[in-house]
Coordinates of N, CA, C and O in Angstrom, one line a residue:
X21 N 135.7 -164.7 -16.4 CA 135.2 -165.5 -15.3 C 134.2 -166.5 -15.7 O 134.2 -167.6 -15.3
X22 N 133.2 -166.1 -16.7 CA 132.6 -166.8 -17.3 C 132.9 -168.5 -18.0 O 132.2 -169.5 -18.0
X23 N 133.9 -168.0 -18.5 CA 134.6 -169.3 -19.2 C 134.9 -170.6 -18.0 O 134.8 -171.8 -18.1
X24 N 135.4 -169.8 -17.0 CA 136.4 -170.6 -15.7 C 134.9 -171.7 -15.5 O 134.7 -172.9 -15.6
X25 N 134.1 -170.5 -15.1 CA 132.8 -171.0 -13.8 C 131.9 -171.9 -15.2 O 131.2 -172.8 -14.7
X26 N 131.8 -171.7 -16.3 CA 130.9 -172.4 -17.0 C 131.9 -173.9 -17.5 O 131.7 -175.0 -17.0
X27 N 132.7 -173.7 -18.2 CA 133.6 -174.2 -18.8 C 135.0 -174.9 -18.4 O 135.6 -175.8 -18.9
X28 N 135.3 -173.9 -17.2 CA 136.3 -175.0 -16.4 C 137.6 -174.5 -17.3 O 138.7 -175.1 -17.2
X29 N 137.4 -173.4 -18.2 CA 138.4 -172.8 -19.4 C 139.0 -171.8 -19.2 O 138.5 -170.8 -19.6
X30 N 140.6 -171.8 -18.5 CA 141.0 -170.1 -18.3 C 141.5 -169.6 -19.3 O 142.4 -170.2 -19.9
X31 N 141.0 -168.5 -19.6 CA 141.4 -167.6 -20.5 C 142.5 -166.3 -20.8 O 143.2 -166.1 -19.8
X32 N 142.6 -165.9 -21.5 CA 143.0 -164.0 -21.6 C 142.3 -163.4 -22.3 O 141.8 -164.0 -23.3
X33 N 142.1 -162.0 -22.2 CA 141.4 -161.5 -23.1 C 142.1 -161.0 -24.2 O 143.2 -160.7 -23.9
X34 N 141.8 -160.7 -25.3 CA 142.3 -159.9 -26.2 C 141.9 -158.8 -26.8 O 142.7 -158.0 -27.1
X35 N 140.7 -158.6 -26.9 CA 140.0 -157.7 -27.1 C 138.5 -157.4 -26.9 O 138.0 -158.4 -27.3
X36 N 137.8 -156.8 -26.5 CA 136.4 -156.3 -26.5 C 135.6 -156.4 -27.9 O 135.9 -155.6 -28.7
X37 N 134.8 -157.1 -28.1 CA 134.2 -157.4 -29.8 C 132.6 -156.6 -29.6 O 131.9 -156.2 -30.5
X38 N 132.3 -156.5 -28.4 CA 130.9 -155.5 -28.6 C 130.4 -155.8 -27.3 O 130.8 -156.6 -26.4
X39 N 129.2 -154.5 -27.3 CA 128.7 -154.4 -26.0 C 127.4 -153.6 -26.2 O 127.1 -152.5 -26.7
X40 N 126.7 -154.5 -25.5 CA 125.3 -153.9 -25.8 C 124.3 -154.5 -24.7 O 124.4 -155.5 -24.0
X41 N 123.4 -153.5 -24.8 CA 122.3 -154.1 -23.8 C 121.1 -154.3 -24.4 O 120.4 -153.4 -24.7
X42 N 120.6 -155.9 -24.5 CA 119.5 -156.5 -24.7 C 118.4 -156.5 -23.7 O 118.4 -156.9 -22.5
X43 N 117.4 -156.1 -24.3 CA 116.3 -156.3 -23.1 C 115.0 -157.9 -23.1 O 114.0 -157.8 -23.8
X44 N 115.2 -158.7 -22.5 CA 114.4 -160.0 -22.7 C 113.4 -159.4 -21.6 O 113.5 -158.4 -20.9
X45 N 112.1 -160.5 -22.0 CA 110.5 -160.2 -21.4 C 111.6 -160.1 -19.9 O 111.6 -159.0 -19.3
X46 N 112.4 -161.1 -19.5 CA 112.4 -161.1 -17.6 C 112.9 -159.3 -17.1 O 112.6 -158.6 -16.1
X47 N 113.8 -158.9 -18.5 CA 114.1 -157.4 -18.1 C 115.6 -157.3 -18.9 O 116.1 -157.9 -19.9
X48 N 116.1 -156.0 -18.2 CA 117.5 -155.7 -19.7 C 119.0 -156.5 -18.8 O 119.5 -156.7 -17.7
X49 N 119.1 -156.5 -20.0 CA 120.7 -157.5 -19.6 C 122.0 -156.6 -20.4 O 121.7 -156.1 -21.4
X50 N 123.1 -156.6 -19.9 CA 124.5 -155.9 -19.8 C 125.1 -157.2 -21.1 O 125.3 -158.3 -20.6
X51 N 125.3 -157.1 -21.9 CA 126.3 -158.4 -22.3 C 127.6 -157.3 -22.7 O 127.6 -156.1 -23.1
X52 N 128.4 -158.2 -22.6 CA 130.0 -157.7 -22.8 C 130.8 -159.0 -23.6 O 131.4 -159.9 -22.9
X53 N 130.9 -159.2 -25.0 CA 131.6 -159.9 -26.0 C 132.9 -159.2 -26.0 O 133.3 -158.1 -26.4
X54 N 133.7 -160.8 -25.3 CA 135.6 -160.9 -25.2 C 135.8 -161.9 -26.5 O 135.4 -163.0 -26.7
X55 N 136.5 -161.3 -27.3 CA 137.9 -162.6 -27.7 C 138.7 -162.9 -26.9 O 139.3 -162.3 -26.0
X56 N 138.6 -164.3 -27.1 CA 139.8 -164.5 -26.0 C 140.6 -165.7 -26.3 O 140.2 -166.6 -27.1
X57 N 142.0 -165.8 -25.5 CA 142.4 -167.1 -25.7 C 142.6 -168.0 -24.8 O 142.3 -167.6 -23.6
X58 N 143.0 -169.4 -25.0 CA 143.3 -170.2 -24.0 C 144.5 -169.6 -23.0 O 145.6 -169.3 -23.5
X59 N 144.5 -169.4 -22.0 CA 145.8 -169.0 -21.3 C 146.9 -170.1 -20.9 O 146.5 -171.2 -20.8
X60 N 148.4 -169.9 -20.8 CA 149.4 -170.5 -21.1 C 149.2 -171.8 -20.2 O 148.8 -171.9 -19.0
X61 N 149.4 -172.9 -21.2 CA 149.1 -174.1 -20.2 C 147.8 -174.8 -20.1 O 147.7 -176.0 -19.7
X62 N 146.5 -173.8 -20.5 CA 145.3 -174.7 -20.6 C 145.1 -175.6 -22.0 O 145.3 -175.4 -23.2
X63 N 144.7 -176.9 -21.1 CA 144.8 -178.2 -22.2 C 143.3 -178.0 -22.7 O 142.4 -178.2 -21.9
X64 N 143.1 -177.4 -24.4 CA 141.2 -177.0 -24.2 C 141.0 -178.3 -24.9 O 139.9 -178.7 -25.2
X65 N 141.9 -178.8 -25.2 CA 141.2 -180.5 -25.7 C 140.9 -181.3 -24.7 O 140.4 -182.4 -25.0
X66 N 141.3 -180.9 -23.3 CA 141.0 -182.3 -22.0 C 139.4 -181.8 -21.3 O 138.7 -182.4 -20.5
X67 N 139.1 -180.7 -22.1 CA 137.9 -180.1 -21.3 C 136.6 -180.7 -21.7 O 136.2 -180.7 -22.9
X68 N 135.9 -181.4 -20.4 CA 134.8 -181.9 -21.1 C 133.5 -181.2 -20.4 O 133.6 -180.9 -19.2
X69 N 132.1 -181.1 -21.1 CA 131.3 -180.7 -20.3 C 130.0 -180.7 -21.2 O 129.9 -181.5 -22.1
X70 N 128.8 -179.8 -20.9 CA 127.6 -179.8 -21.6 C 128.0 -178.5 -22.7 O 127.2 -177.6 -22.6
X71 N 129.1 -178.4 -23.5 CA 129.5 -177.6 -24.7 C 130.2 -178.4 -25.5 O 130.9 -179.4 -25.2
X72 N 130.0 -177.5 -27.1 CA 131.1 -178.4 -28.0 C 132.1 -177.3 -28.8 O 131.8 -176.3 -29.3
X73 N 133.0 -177.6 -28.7 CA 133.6 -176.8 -29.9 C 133.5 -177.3 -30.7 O 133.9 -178.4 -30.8
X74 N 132.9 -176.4 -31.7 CA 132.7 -176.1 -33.4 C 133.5 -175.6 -33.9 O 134.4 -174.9 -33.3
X75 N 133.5 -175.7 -35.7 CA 134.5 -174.6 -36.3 C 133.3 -173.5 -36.9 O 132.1 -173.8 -37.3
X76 N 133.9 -172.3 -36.9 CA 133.4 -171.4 -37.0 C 132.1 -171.4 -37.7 O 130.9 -171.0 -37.4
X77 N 132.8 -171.9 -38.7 CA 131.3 -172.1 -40.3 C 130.4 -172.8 -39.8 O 129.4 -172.9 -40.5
X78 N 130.6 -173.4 -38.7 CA 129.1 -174.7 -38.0 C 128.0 -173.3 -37.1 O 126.8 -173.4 -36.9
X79 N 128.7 -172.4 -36.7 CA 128.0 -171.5 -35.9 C 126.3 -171.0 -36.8 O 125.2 -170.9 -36.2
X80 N 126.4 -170.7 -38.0 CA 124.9 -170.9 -38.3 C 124.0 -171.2 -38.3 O 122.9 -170.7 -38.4
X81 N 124.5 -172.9 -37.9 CA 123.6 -174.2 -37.8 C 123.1 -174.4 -36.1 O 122.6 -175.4 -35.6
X82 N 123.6 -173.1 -35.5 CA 123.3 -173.5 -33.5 C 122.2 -172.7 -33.4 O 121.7 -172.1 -34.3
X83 N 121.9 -172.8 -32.0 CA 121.1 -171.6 -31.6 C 121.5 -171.3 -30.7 O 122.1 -171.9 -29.8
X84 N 121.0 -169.5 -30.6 CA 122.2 -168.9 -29.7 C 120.8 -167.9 -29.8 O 119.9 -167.6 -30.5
X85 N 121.3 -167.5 -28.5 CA 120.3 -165.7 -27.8 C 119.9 -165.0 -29.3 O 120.7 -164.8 -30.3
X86 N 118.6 -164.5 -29.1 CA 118.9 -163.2 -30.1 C 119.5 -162.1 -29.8 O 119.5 -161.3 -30.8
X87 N 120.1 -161.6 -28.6 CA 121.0 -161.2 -28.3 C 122.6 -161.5 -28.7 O 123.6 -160.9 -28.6
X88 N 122.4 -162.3 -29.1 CA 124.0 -163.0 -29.8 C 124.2 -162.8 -31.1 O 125.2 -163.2 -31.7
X89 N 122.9 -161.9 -31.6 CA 123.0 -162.1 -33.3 C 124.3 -161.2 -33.8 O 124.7 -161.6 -34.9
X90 N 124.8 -160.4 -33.4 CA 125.3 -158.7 -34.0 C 126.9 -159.6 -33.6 O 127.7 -159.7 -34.5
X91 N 127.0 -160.1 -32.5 CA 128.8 -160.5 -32.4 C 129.0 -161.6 -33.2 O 130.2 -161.8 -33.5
X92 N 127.6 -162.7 -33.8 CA 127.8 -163.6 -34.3 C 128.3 -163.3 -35.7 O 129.2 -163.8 -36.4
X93 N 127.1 -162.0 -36.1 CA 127.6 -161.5 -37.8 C 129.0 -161.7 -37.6 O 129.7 -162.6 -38.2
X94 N 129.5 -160.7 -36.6 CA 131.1 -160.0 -37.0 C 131.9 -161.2 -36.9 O 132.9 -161.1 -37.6
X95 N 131.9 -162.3 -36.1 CA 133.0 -163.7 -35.7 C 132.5 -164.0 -37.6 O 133.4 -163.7 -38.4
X96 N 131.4 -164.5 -38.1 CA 131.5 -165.5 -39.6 C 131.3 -164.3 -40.5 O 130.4 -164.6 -41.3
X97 N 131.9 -162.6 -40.8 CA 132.6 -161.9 -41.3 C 133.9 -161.8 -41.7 O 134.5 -161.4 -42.7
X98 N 134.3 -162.3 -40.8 CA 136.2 -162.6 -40.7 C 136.4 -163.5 -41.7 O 135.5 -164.1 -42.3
X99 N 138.1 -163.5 -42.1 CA 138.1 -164.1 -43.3 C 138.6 -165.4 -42.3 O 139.1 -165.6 -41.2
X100 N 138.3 -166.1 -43.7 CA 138.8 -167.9 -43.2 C 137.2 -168.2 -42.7 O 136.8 -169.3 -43.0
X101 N 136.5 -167.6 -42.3 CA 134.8 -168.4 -42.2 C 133.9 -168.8 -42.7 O 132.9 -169.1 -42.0

């Protein structure tokens, strides 16, 4: 749902990559990390918005939640990263 409403990107899921609960000063938060793919027919090169797609190896150089650190390890653990 996330992808649609931020991104304008439908998806499928493939699998569940982690799940954990972060707690920030405002209070604790639920996160739930999908793999996922483009679903049949989405053009993800016509999509434009305030995001970029990177290749993977660029992901060190962003900034992302410190809640994001533990799924980030395991995505530039994979081989090909």
């Amino acid at each position: 749902r996330e992808c649609r409403e931020e991104a304008g990107l439908n998806v499928e899921t493939v699998r569940l990559l982690d799940y954990r609960t972060h707690t920030y000063p405002h209070g604790p938060v639920e996160l739930h990390f999908w793999l996922c793919r483009p679903a049949d027919g989405q053009d993800v090169q016509a999509l434009r918005g305030s995001f970029a797609w990177v290749p993977r190896t660029e992901l060190p150089t962003l900034n992302f939640p410190e809640a994001n650190a533990a799924v980030l390890k395991q995505l530039l653990s994979k081989p090909g990263a």
